[in-house]
Coordinates of C-alpha atoms in Angstrom, one line a residue:
X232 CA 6.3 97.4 106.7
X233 CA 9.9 97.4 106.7
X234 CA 12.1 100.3 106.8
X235 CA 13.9 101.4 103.0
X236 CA 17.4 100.6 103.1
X237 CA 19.3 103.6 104.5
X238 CA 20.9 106.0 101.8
X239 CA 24.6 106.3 101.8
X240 CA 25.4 109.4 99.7
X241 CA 28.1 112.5 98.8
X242 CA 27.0 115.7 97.5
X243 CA 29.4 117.8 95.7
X244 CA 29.1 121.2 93.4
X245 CA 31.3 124.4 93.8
X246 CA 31.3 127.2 96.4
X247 CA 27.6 129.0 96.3
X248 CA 25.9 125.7 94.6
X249 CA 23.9 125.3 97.6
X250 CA 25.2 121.9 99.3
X251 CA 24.8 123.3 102.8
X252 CA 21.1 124.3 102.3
X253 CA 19.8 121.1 100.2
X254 CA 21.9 118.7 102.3
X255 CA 20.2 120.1 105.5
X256 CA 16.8 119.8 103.7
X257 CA 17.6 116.2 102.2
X258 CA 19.0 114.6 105.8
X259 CA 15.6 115.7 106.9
X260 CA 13.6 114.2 104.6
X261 CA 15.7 110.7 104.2
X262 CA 16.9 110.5 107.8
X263 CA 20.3 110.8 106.8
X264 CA 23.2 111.7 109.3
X265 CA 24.4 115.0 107.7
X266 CA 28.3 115.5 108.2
X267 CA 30.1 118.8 106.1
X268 CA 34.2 118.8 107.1
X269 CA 34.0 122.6 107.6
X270 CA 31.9 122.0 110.1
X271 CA 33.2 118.9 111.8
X272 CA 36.6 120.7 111.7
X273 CA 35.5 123.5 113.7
X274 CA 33.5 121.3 116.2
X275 CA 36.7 118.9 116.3
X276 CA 38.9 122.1 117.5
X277 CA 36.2 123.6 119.5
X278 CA 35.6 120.4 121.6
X279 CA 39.4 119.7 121.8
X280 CA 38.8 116.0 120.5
X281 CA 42.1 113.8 119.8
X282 CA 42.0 114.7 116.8
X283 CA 41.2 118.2 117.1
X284 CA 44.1 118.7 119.3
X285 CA 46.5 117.4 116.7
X286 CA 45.2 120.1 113.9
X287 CA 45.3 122.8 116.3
X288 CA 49.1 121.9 117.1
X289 CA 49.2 122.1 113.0
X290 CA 47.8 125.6 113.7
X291 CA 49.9 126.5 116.6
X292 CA 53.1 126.4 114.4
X293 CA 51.3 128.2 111.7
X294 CA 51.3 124.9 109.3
X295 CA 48.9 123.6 107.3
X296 CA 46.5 120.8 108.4
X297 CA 46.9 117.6 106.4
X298 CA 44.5 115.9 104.5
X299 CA 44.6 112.7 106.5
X300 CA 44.0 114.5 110.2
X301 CA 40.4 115.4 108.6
X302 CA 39.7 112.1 106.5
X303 CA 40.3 110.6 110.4
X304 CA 37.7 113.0 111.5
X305 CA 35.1 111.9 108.5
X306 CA 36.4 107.8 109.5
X307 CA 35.6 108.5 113.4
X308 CA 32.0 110.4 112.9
X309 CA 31.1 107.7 111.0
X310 CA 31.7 105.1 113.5
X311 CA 29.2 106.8 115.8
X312 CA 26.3 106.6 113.4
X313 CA 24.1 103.8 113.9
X314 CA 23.7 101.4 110.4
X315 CA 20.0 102.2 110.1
X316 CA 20.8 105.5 109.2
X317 CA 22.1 106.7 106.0
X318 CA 25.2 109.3 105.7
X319 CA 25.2 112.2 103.4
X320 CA 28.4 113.7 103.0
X321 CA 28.2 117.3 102.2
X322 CA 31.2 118.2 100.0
X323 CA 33.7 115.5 100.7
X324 CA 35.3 113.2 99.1
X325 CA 37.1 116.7 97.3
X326 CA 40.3 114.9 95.5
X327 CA 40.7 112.0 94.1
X328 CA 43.1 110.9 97.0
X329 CA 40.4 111.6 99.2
X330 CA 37.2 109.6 96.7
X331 CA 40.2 106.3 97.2
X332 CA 39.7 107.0 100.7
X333 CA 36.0 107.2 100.8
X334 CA 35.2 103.9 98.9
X335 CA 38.1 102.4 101.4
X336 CA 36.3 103.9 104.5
X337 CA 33.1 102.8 103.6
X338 CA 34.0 99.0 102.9
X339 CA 35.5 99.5 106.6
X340 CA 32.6 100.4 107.9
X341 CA 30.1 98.0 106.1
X342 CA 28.3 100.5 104.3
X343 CA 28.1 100.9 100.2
X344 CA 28.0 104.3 98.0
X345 CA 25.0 104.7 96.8
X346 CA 25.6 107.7 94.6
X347 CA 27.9 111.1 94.3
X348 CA 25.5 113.5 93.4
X349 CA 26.8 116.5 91.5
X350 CA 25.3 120.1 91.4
X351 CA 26.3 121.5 88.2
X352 CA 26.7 125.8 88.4
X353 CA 28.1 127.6 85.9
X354 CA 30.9 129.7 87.5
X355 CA 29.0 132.6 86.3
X356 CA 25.9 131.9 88.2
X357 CA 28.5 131.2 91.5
X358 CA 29.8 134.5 90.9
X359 CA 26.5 136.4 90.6
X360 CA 25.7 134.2 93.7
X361 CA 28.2 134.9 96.4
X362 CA 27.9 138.4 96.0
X363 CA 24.8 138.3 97.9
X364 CA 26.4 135.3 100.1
X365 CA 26.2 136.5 104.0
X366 CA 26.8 134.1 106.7
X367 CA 26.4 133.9 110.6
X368 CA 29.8 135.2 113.1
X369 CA 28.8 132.4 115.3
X370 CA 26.9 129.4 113.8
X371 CA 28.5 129.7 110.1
X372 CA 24.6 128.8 108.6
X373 CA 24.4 130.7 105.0
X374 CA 21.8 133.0 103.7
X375 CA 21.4 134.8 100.5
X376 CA 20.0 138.7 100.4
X377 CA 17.5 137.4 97.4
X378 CA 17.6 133.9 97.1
X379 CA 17.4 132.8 101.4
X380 CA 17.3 136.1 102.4
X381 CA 16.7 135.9 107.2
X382 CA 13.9 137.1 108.4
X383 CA 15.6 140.0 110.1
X384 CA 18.1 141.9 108.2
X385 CA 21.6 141.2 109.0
X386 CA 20.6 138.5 111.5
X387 CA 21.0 134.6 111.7
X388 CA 17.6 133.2 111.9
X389 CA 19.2 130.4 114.0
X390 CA 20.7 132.1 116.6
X391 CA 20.5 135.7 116.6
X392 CA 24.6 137.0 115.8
X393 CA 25.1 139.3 113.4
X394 CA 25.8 138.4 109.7
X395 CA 29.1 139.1 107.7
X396 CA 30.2 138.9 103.8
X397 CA 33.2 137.1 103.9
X398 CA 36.4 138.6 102.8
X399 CA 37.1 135.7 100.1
X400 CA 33.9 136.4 98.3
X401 CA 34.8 138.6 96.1
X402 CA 35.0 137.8 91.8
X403 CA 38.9 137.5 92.0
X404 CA 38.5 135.3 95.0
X405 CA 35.7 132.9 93.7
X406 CA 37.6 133.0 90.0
X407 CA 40.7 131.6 91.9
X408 CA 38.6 128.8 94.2
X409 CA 37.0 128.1 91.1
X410 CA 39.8 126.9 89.5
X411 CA 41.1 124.8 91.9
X412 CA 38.2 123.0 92.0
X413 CA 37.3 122.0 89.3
X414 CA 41.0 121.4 89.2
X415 CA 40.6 118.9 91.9
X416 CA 36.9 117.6 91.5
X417 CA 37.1 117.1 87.7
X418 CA 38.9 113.9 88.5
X419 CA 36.3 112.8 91.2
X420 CA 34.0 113.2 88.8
X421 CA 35.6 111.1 85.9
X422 CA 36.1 108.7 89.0
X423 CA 32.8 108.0 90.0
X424 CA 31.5 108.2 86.2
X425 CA 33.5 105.3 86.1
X426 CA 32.2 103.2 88.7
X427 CA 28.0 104.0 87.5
X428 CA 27.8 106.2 91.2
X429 CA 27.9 109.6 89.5
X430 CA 24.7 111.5 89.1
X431 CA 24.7 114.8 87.7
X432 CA 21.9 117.6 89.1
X433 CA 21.2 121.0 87.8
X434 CA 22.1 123.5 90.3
X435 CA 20.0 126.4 88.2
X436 CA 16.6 127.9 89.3
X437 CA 14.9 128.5 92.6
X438 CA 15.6 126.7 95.5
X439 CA 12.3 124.7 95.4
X440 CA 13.0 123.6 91.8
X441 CA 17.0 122.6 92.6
X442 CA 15.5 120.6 95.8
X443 CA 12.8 119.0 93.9
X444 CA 15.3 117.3 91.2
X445 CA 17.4 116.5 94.3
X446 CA 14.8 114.6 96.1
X447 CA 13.8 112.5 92.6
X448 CA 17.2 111.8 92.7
X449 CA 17.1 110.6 95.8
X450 CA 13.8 108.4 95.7
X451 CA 15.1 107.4 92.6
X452 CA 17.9 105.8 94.6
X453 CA 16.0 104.4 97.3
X454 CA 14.1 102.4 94.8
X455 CA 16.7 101.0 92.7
X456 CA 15.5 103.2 89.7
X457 CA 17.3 106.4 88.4
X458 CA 19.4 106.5 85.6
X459 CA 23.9 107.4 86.8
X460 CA 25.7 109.4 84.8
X461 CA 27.0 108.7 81.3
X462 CA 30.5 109.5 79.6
X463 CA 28.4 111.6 77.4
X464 CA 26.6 113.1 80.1
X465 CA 30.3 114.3 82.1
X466 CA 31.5 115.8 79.2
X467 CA 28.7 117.8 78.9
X468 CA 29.6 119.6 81.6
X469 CA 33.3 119.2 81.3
X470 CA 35.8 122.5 82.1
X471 CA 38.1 123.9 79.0
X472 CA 41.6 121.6 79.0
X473 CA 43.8 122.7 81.4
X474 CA 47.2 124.2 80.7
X475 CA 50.0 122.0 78.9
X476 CA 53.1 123.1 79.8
X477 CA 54.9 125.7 77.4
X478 CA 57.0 124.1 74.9
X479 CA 60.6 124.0 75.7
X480 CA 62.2 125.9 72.6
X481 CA 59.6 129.0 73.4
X482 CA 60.2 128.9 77.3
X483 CA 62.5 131.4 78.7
X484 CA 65.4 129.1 80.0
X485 CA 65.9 128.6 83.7
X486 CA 66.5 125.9 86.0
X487 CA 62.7 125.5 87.7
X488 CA 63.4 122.2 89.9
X489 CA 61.0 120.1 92.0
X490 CA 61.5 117.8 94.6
X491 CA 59.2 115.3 95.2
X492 CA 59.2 112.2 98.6
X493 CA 57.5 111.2 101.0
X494 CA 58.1 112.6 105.0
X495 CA 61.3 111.9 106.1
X496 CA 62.2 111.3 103.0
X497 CA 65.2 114.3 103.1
X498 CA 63.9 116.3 100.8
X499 CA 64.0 119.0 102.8
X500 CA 67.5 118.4 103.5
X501 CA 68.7 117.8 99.9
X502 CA 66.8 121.1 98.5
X503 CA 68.8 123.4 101.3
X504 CA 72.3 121.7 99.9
X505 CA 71.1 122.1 96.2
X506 CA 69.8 125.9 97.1
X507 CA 73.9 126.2 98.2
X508 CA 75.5 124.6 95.0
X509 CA 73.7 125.6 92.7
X510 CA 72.6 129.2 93.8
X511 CA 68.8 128.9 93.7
X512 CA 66.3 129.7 96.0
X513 CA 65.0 127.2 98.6
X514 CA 60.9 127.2 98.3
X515 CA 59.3 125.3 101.2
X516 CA 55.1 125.5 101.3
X517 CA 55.6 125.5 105.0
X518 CA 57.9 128.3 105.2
X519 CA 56.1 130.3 103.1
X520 CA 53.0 129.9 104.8
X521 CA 54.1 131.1 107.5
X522 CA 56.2 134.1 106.2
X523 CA 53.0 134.7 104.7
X524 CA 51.2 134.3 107.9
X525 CA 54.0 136.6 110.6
X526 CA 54.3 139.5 107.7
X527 CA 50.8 139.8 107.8
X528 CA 50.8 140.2 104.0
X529 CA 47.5 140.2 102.0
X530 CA 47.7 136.5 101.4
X531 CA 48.4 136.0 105.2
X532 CA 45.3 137.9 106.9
X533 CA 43.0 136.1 104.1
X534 CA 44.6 132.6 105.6
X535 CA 44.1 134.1 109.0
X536 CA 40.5 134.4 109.0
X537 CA 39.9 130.7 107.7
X538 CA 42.3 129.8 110.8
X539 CA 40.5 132.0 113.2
X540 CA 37.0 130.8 112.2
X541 CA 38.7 127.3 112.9
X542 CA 38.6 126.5 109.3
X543 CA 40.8 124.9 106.8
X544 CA 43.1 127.4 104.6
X545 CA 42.2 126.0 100.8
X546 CA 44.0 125.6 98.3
X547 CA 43.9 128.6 96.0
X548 CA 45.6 130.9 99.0
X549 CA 48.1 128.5 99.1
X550 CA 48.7 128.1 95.6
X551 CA 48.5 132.1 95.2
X552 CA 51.4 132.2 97.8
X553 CA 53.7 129.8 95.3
X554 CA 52.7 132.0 92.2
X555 CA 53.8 134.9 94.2
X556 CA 57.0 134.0 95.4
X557 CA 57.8 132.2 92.0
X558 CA 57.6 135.8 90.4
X559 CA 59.8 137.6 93.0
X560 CA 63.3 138.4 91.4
X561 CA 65.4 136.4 93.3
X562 CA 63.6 133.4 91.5
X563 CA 63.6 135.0 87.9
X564 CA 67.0 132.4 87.0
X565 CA 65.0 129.5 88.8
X566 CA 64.1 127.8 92.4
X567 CA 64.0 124.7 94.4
X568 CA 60.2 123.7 95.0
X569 CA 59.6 121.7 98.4
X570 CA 56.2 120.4 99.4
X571 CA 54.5 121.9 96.5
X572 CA 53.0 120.4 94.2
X573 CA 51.6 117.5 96.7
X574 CA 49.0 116.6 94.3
X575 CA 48.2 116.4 90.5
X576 CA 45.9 119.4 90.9
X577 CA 48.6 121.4 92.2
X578 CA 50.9 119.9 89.5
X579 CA 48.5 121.7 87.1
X580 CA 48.5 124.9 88.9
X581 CA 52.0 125.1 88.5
X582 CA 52.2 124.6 85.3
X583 CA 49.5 127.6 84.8
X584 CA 51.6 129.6 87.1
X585 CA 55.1 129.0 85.0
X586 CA 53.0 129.5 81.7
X587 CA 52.5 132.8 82.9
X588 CA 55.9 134.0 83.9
X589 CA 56.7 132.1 80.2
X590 CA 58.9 129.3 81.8
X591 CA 58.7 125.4 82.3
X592 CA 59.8 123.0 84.6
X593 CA 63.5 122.0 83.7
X594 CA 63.3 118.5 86.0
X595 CA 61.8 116.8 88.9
X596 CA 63.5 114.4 91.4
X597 CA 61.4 111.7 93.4
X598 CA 63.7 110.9 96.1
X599 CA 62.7 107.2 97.3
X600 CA 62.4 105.4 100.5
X601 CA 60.5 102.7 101.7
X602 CA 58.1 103.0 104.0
X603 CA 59.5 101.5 106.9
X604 CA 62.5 103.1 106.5
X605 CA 60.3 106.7 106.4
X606 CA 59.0 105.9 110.0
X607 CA 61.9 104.6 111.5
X608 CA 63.4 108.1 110.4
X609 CA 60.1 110.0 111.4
X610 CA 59.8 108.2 114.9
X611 CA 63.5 109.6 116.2
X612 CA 62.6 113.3 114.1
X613 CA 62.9 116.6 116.8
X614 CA 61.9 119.6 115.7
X615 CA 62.9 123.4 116.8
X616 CA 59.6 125.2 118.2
X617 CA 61.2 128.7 117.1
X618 CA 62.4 128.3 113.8
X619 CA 61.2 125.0 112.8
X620 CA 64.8 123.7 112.3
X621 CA 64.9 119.9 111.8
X622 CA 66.6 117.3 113.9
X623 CA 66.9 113.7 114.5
X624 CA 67.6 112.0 117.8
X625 CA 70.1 109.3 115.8
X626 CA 70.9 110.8 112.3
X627 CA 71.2 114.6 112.9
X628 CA 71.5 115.1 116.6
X629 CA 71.7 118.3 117.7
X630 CA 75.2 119.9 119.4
X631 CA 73.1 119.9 122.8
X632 CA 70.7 117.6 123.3
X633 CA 67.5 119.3 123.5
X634 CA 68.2 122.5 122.0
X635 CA 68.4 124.3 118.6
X636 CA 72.0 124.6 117.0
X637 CA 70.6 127.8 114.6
X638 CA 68.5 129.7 117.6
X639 CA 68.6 127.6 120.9
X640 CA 65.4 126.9 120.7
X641 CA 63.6 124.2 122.9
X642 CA 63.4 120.9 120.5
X643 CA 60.3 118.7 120.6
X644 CA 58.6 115.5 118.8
X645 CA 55.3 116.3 117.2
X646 CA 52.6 114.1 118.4
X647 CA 52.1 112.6 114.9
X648 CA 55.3 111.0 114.7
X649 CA 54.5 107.6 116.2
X650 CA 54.6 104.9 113.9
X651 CA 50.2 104.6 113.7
X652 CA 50.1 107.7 112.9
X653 CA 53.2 108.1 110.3
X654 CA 51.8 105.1 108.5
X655 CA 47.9 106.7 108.1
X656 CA 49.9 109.8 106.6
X657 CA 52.2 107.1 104.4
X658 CA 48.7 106.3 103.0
X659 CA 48.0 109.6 102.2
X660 CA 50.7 110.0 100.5
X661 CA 51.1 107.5 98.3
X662 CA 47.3 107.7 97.3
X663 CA 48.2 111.4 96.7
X664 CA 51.2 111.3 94.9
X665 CA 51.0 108.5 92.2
X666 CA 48.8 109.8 90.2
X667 CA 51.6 113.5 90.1
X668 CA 54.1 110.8 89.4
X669 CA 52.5 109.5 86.5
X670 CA 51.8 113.1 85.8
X671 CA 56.0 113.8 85.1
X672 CA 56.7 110.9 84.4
X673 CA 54.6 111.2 81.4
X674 CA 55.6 114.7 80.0
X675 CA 59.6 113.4 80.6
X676 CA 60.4 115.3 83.5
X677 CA 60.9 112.7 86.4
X678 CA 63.9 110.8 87.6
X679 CA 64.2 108.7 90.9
X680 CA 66.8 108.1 93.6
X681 CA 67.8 106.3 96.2
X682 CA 67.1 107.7 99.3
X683 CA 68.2 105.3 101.3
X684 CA 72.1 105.9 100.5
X685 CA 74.5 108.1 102.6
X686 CA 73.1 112.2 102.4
X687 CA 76.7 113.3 100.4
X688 CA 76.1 110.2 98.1
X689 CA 72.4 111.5 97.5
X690 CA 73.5 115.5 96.6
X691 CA 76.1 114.0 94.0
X692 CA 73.0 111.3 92.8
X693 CA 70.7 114.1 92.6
X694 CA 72.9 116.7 90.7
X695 CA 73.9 114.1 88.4
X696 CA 70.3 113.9 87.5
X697 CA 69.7 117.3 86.4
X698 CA 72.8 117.6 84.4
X699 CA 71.2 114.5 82.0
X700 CA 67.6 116.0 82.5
X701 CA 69.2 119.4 81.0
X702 CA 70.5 119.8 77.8
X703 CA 70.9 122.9 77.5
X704 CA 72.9 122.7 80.3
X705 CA 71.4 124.6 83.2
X706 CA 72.4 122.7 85.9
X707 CA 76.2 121.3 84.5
X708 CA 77.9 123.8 87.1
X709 CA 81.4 123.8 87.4
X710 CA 82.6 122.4 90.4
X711 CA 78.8 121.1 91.4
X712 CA 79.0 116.9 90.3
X713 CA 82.6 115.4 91.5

């Protein structure tokens, strides 16, 4: 008798919906390789892989890890699993960036998508659940106090450490993650709706009841007969409309810029120069993460622990970082946004955050430059280990070669920027950043420019640009456009 084709499937649902439980239980029962990017992160650092070394260098310098370093973690575990067995991704793909990279992957690898199989909680029911939510100091496995309680009390049943309720899991916490993802997966969802791979489970019940619809599911699959998702069927369990942005005769006026382009695209370079013209505050993500991370503020510690369990620092702590430095009073007249939003998701979490404080976006600049052009630039970049100061060994060389003009500092080249590894984050980009694009460009707000021209030619370019974007005038400064 010949062996069923081997499953290929990702399993997606919010925090609490039980993906690590019923993934374990359905890899079992299929003989599916079982991979969740928490955990592959973690064993990436811990086993100082390649890869692992490059996020932990992320780490070092209190950035962020990009997207791309673990979608080349999820790419390399798959290469070691042997075709006759199936894969069952446990909470990846998580943006739509990432689902393009998925389907892409796959393709690469000879393997096809048999189904993304969602587990649909009300955010009520995750609340109510992660209150009880404890989880192992060593081996991260979950348990529940009523629903998967451990045999001993306060004690993994795997290995013995001592259970903890982790500091995130509280109702503000969860209301905040909550957002954000359905932020980011409602558009996965809508994706793979598309494409007839979308199957939608209840989450609700016991466990035996939620793994019993999964496995039909799943059998369903393996023989070619169960019923994907309808357009009717994802709307039922469609989130409210997200935020439009507050019209601009009720906004309060200020000058609330973004600058959008890829890495190396000067960004960084043009926003300090704007920040100086036009008496605005310079915003950087990066910057802020850390100042977050050194000052040990609120924000910072809750960051810290996802860093020191070797985990990824989501989203919502970051995006509560921008809302919180967007309402400090040296930006009440308006800022200069850097590396934030990266994403259409985020673009929509700004807009909630300006909604709030009663102010809109006045413009956003996409400063363009071709690809090639990006990692010539990224290949020569140096950067300052102390303060992060940028560099470059042919187009902003530093007074003495090797060392930081602002703090002597020692000046180094991150390992990521050789030209395989600029392009893989090129991809990222791009797959990340159209869609935010189309976003501005849609609600008026985007103009483009050449970033290929001298950096003087560029400042003049760019604050011609928001003089036409503003009528009332925000950014016409005397003095500022020759």
């Amino acid at each position: 008798m010949s062996r069923p084709t081997p499953l290929n499937i990702a399993l997606l649902g919010p925090t609490g919906a039980g993906k690590g439980t019923h993934a374990a239980s359905l890899s079992a029962r299929f003989h599916l390789n079982h991979v969740a990017t928490g955990d592959l992160f973690r064993d990436n650092l811990e086993s100082g892989t390649p890869l692992g070394r490059l996020a932990k260098k992320y780490m070092d310098v209190e950035e962020l890890v990009p997207d791309e370093v673990v979608d080349a973690m999820v790419e390399e575990w798959c290469q070691r699993v042997p075709k006759e067995r199936g894969l069952l991704f446990d909470g990846f793909p998580r943006t739509n960036a990432q689902a393009r990279y998925f389907e892409a992957m796959l393709q690469r690898l000879g393997r096809t998508l048999d189904a993304v199989i969602y587990l649909d909680v009300p955010d009520p029911e995750v609340l109510r659940r992660l209150e009880g939510r404890r989880i192992c100091h060593r081996c991260q496995q979950p348990y529940h106090l009523t629903a998967n309680p451990p045999r001993l009390a306060g004690r993994c049943d795997e290995c013995g450490a001592e259970l903890y309720h982790r500091a995130d899991d509280t109702a503000e916490r969860v209301t905040a993650r909550l957002r954000v993802f359905h932020r980011a997966t409602d558009p996965v969802l809508d994706h793979f709706t598309a494409a007839g791979r979308l199957i939608i489970v209840s989450g609700e019940g016991s466990l035996n009841a939620v793994e019993d619809r999964l496995i039909r599911a799943c059998e369903g699959l393996r023989n070619r007969a169960y019923g994907f998702a309808t357009a009717r069927d994802r709307a039922e369990i469609a989130r409210p409309p997200l935020t439009s942005p507050m019209a601009a005769h009720v906004a309060r006026a200020t000058r609330d810029l973004v600058l959008l382009g890829g890495p190396g695209s000067g960004k960084g370079t043009q926003a300090v120069r704007l920040s100086t013209k036009l008496a605005l505050p310079h915003i950087a993500t990066g910057d802020l993460f850390r100042e977050n991370l050194r000052q040990a503020t609120e924000l910072g510690r809750l960051a810290k622990t996802y860093m020191d369990r070797g985990d990824l620092v989501p989203d919502d702590v970051t995006e509560a970082m921008v809302a919180e430095r967007l309402g400090r009073p040296d930006a009440r007249e308006g800022f200069i946004l850097d590396g934030f939003p990266r994403t259409r998701p985020q673009a929509q979490a700004l807009t909630e955050m300006l909604t709030r404080l009663k102010r809109r976006l006045t413009a956003v600049v996409l400063i363009n430059v071709s690809d090639q052009t990006l990692v010539d630039r990224i290949s020569g970049r140096l950067i300052c280990r102390s303060c992060q100061a940028p560099y470059h060994a042919t187009f902003k060389p530093p007074h003495q070669a090797g060392v930081c003009d602002a703090c002597g500092g020692e000046l180094y080249q991150r390992s990521d920027d050789n030209p395989a590894t600029v392009g893989a984050r090129l991809v990222t980009y791009h797959h990340q950043t159209e869609p935010l694009i189309a976003y501005y460009r849609g609600l008026g707000l985007l103009r483009e420019i050449d970033g290929e021209q001298p950096v003087d030619e560029i400042t003049r370019q760019l604050l011609v640009a928001l003089r036409d974007l503003s009528p009332r005038g925000a950014f016409a400064i005397a003095g500022a456009v020759p």
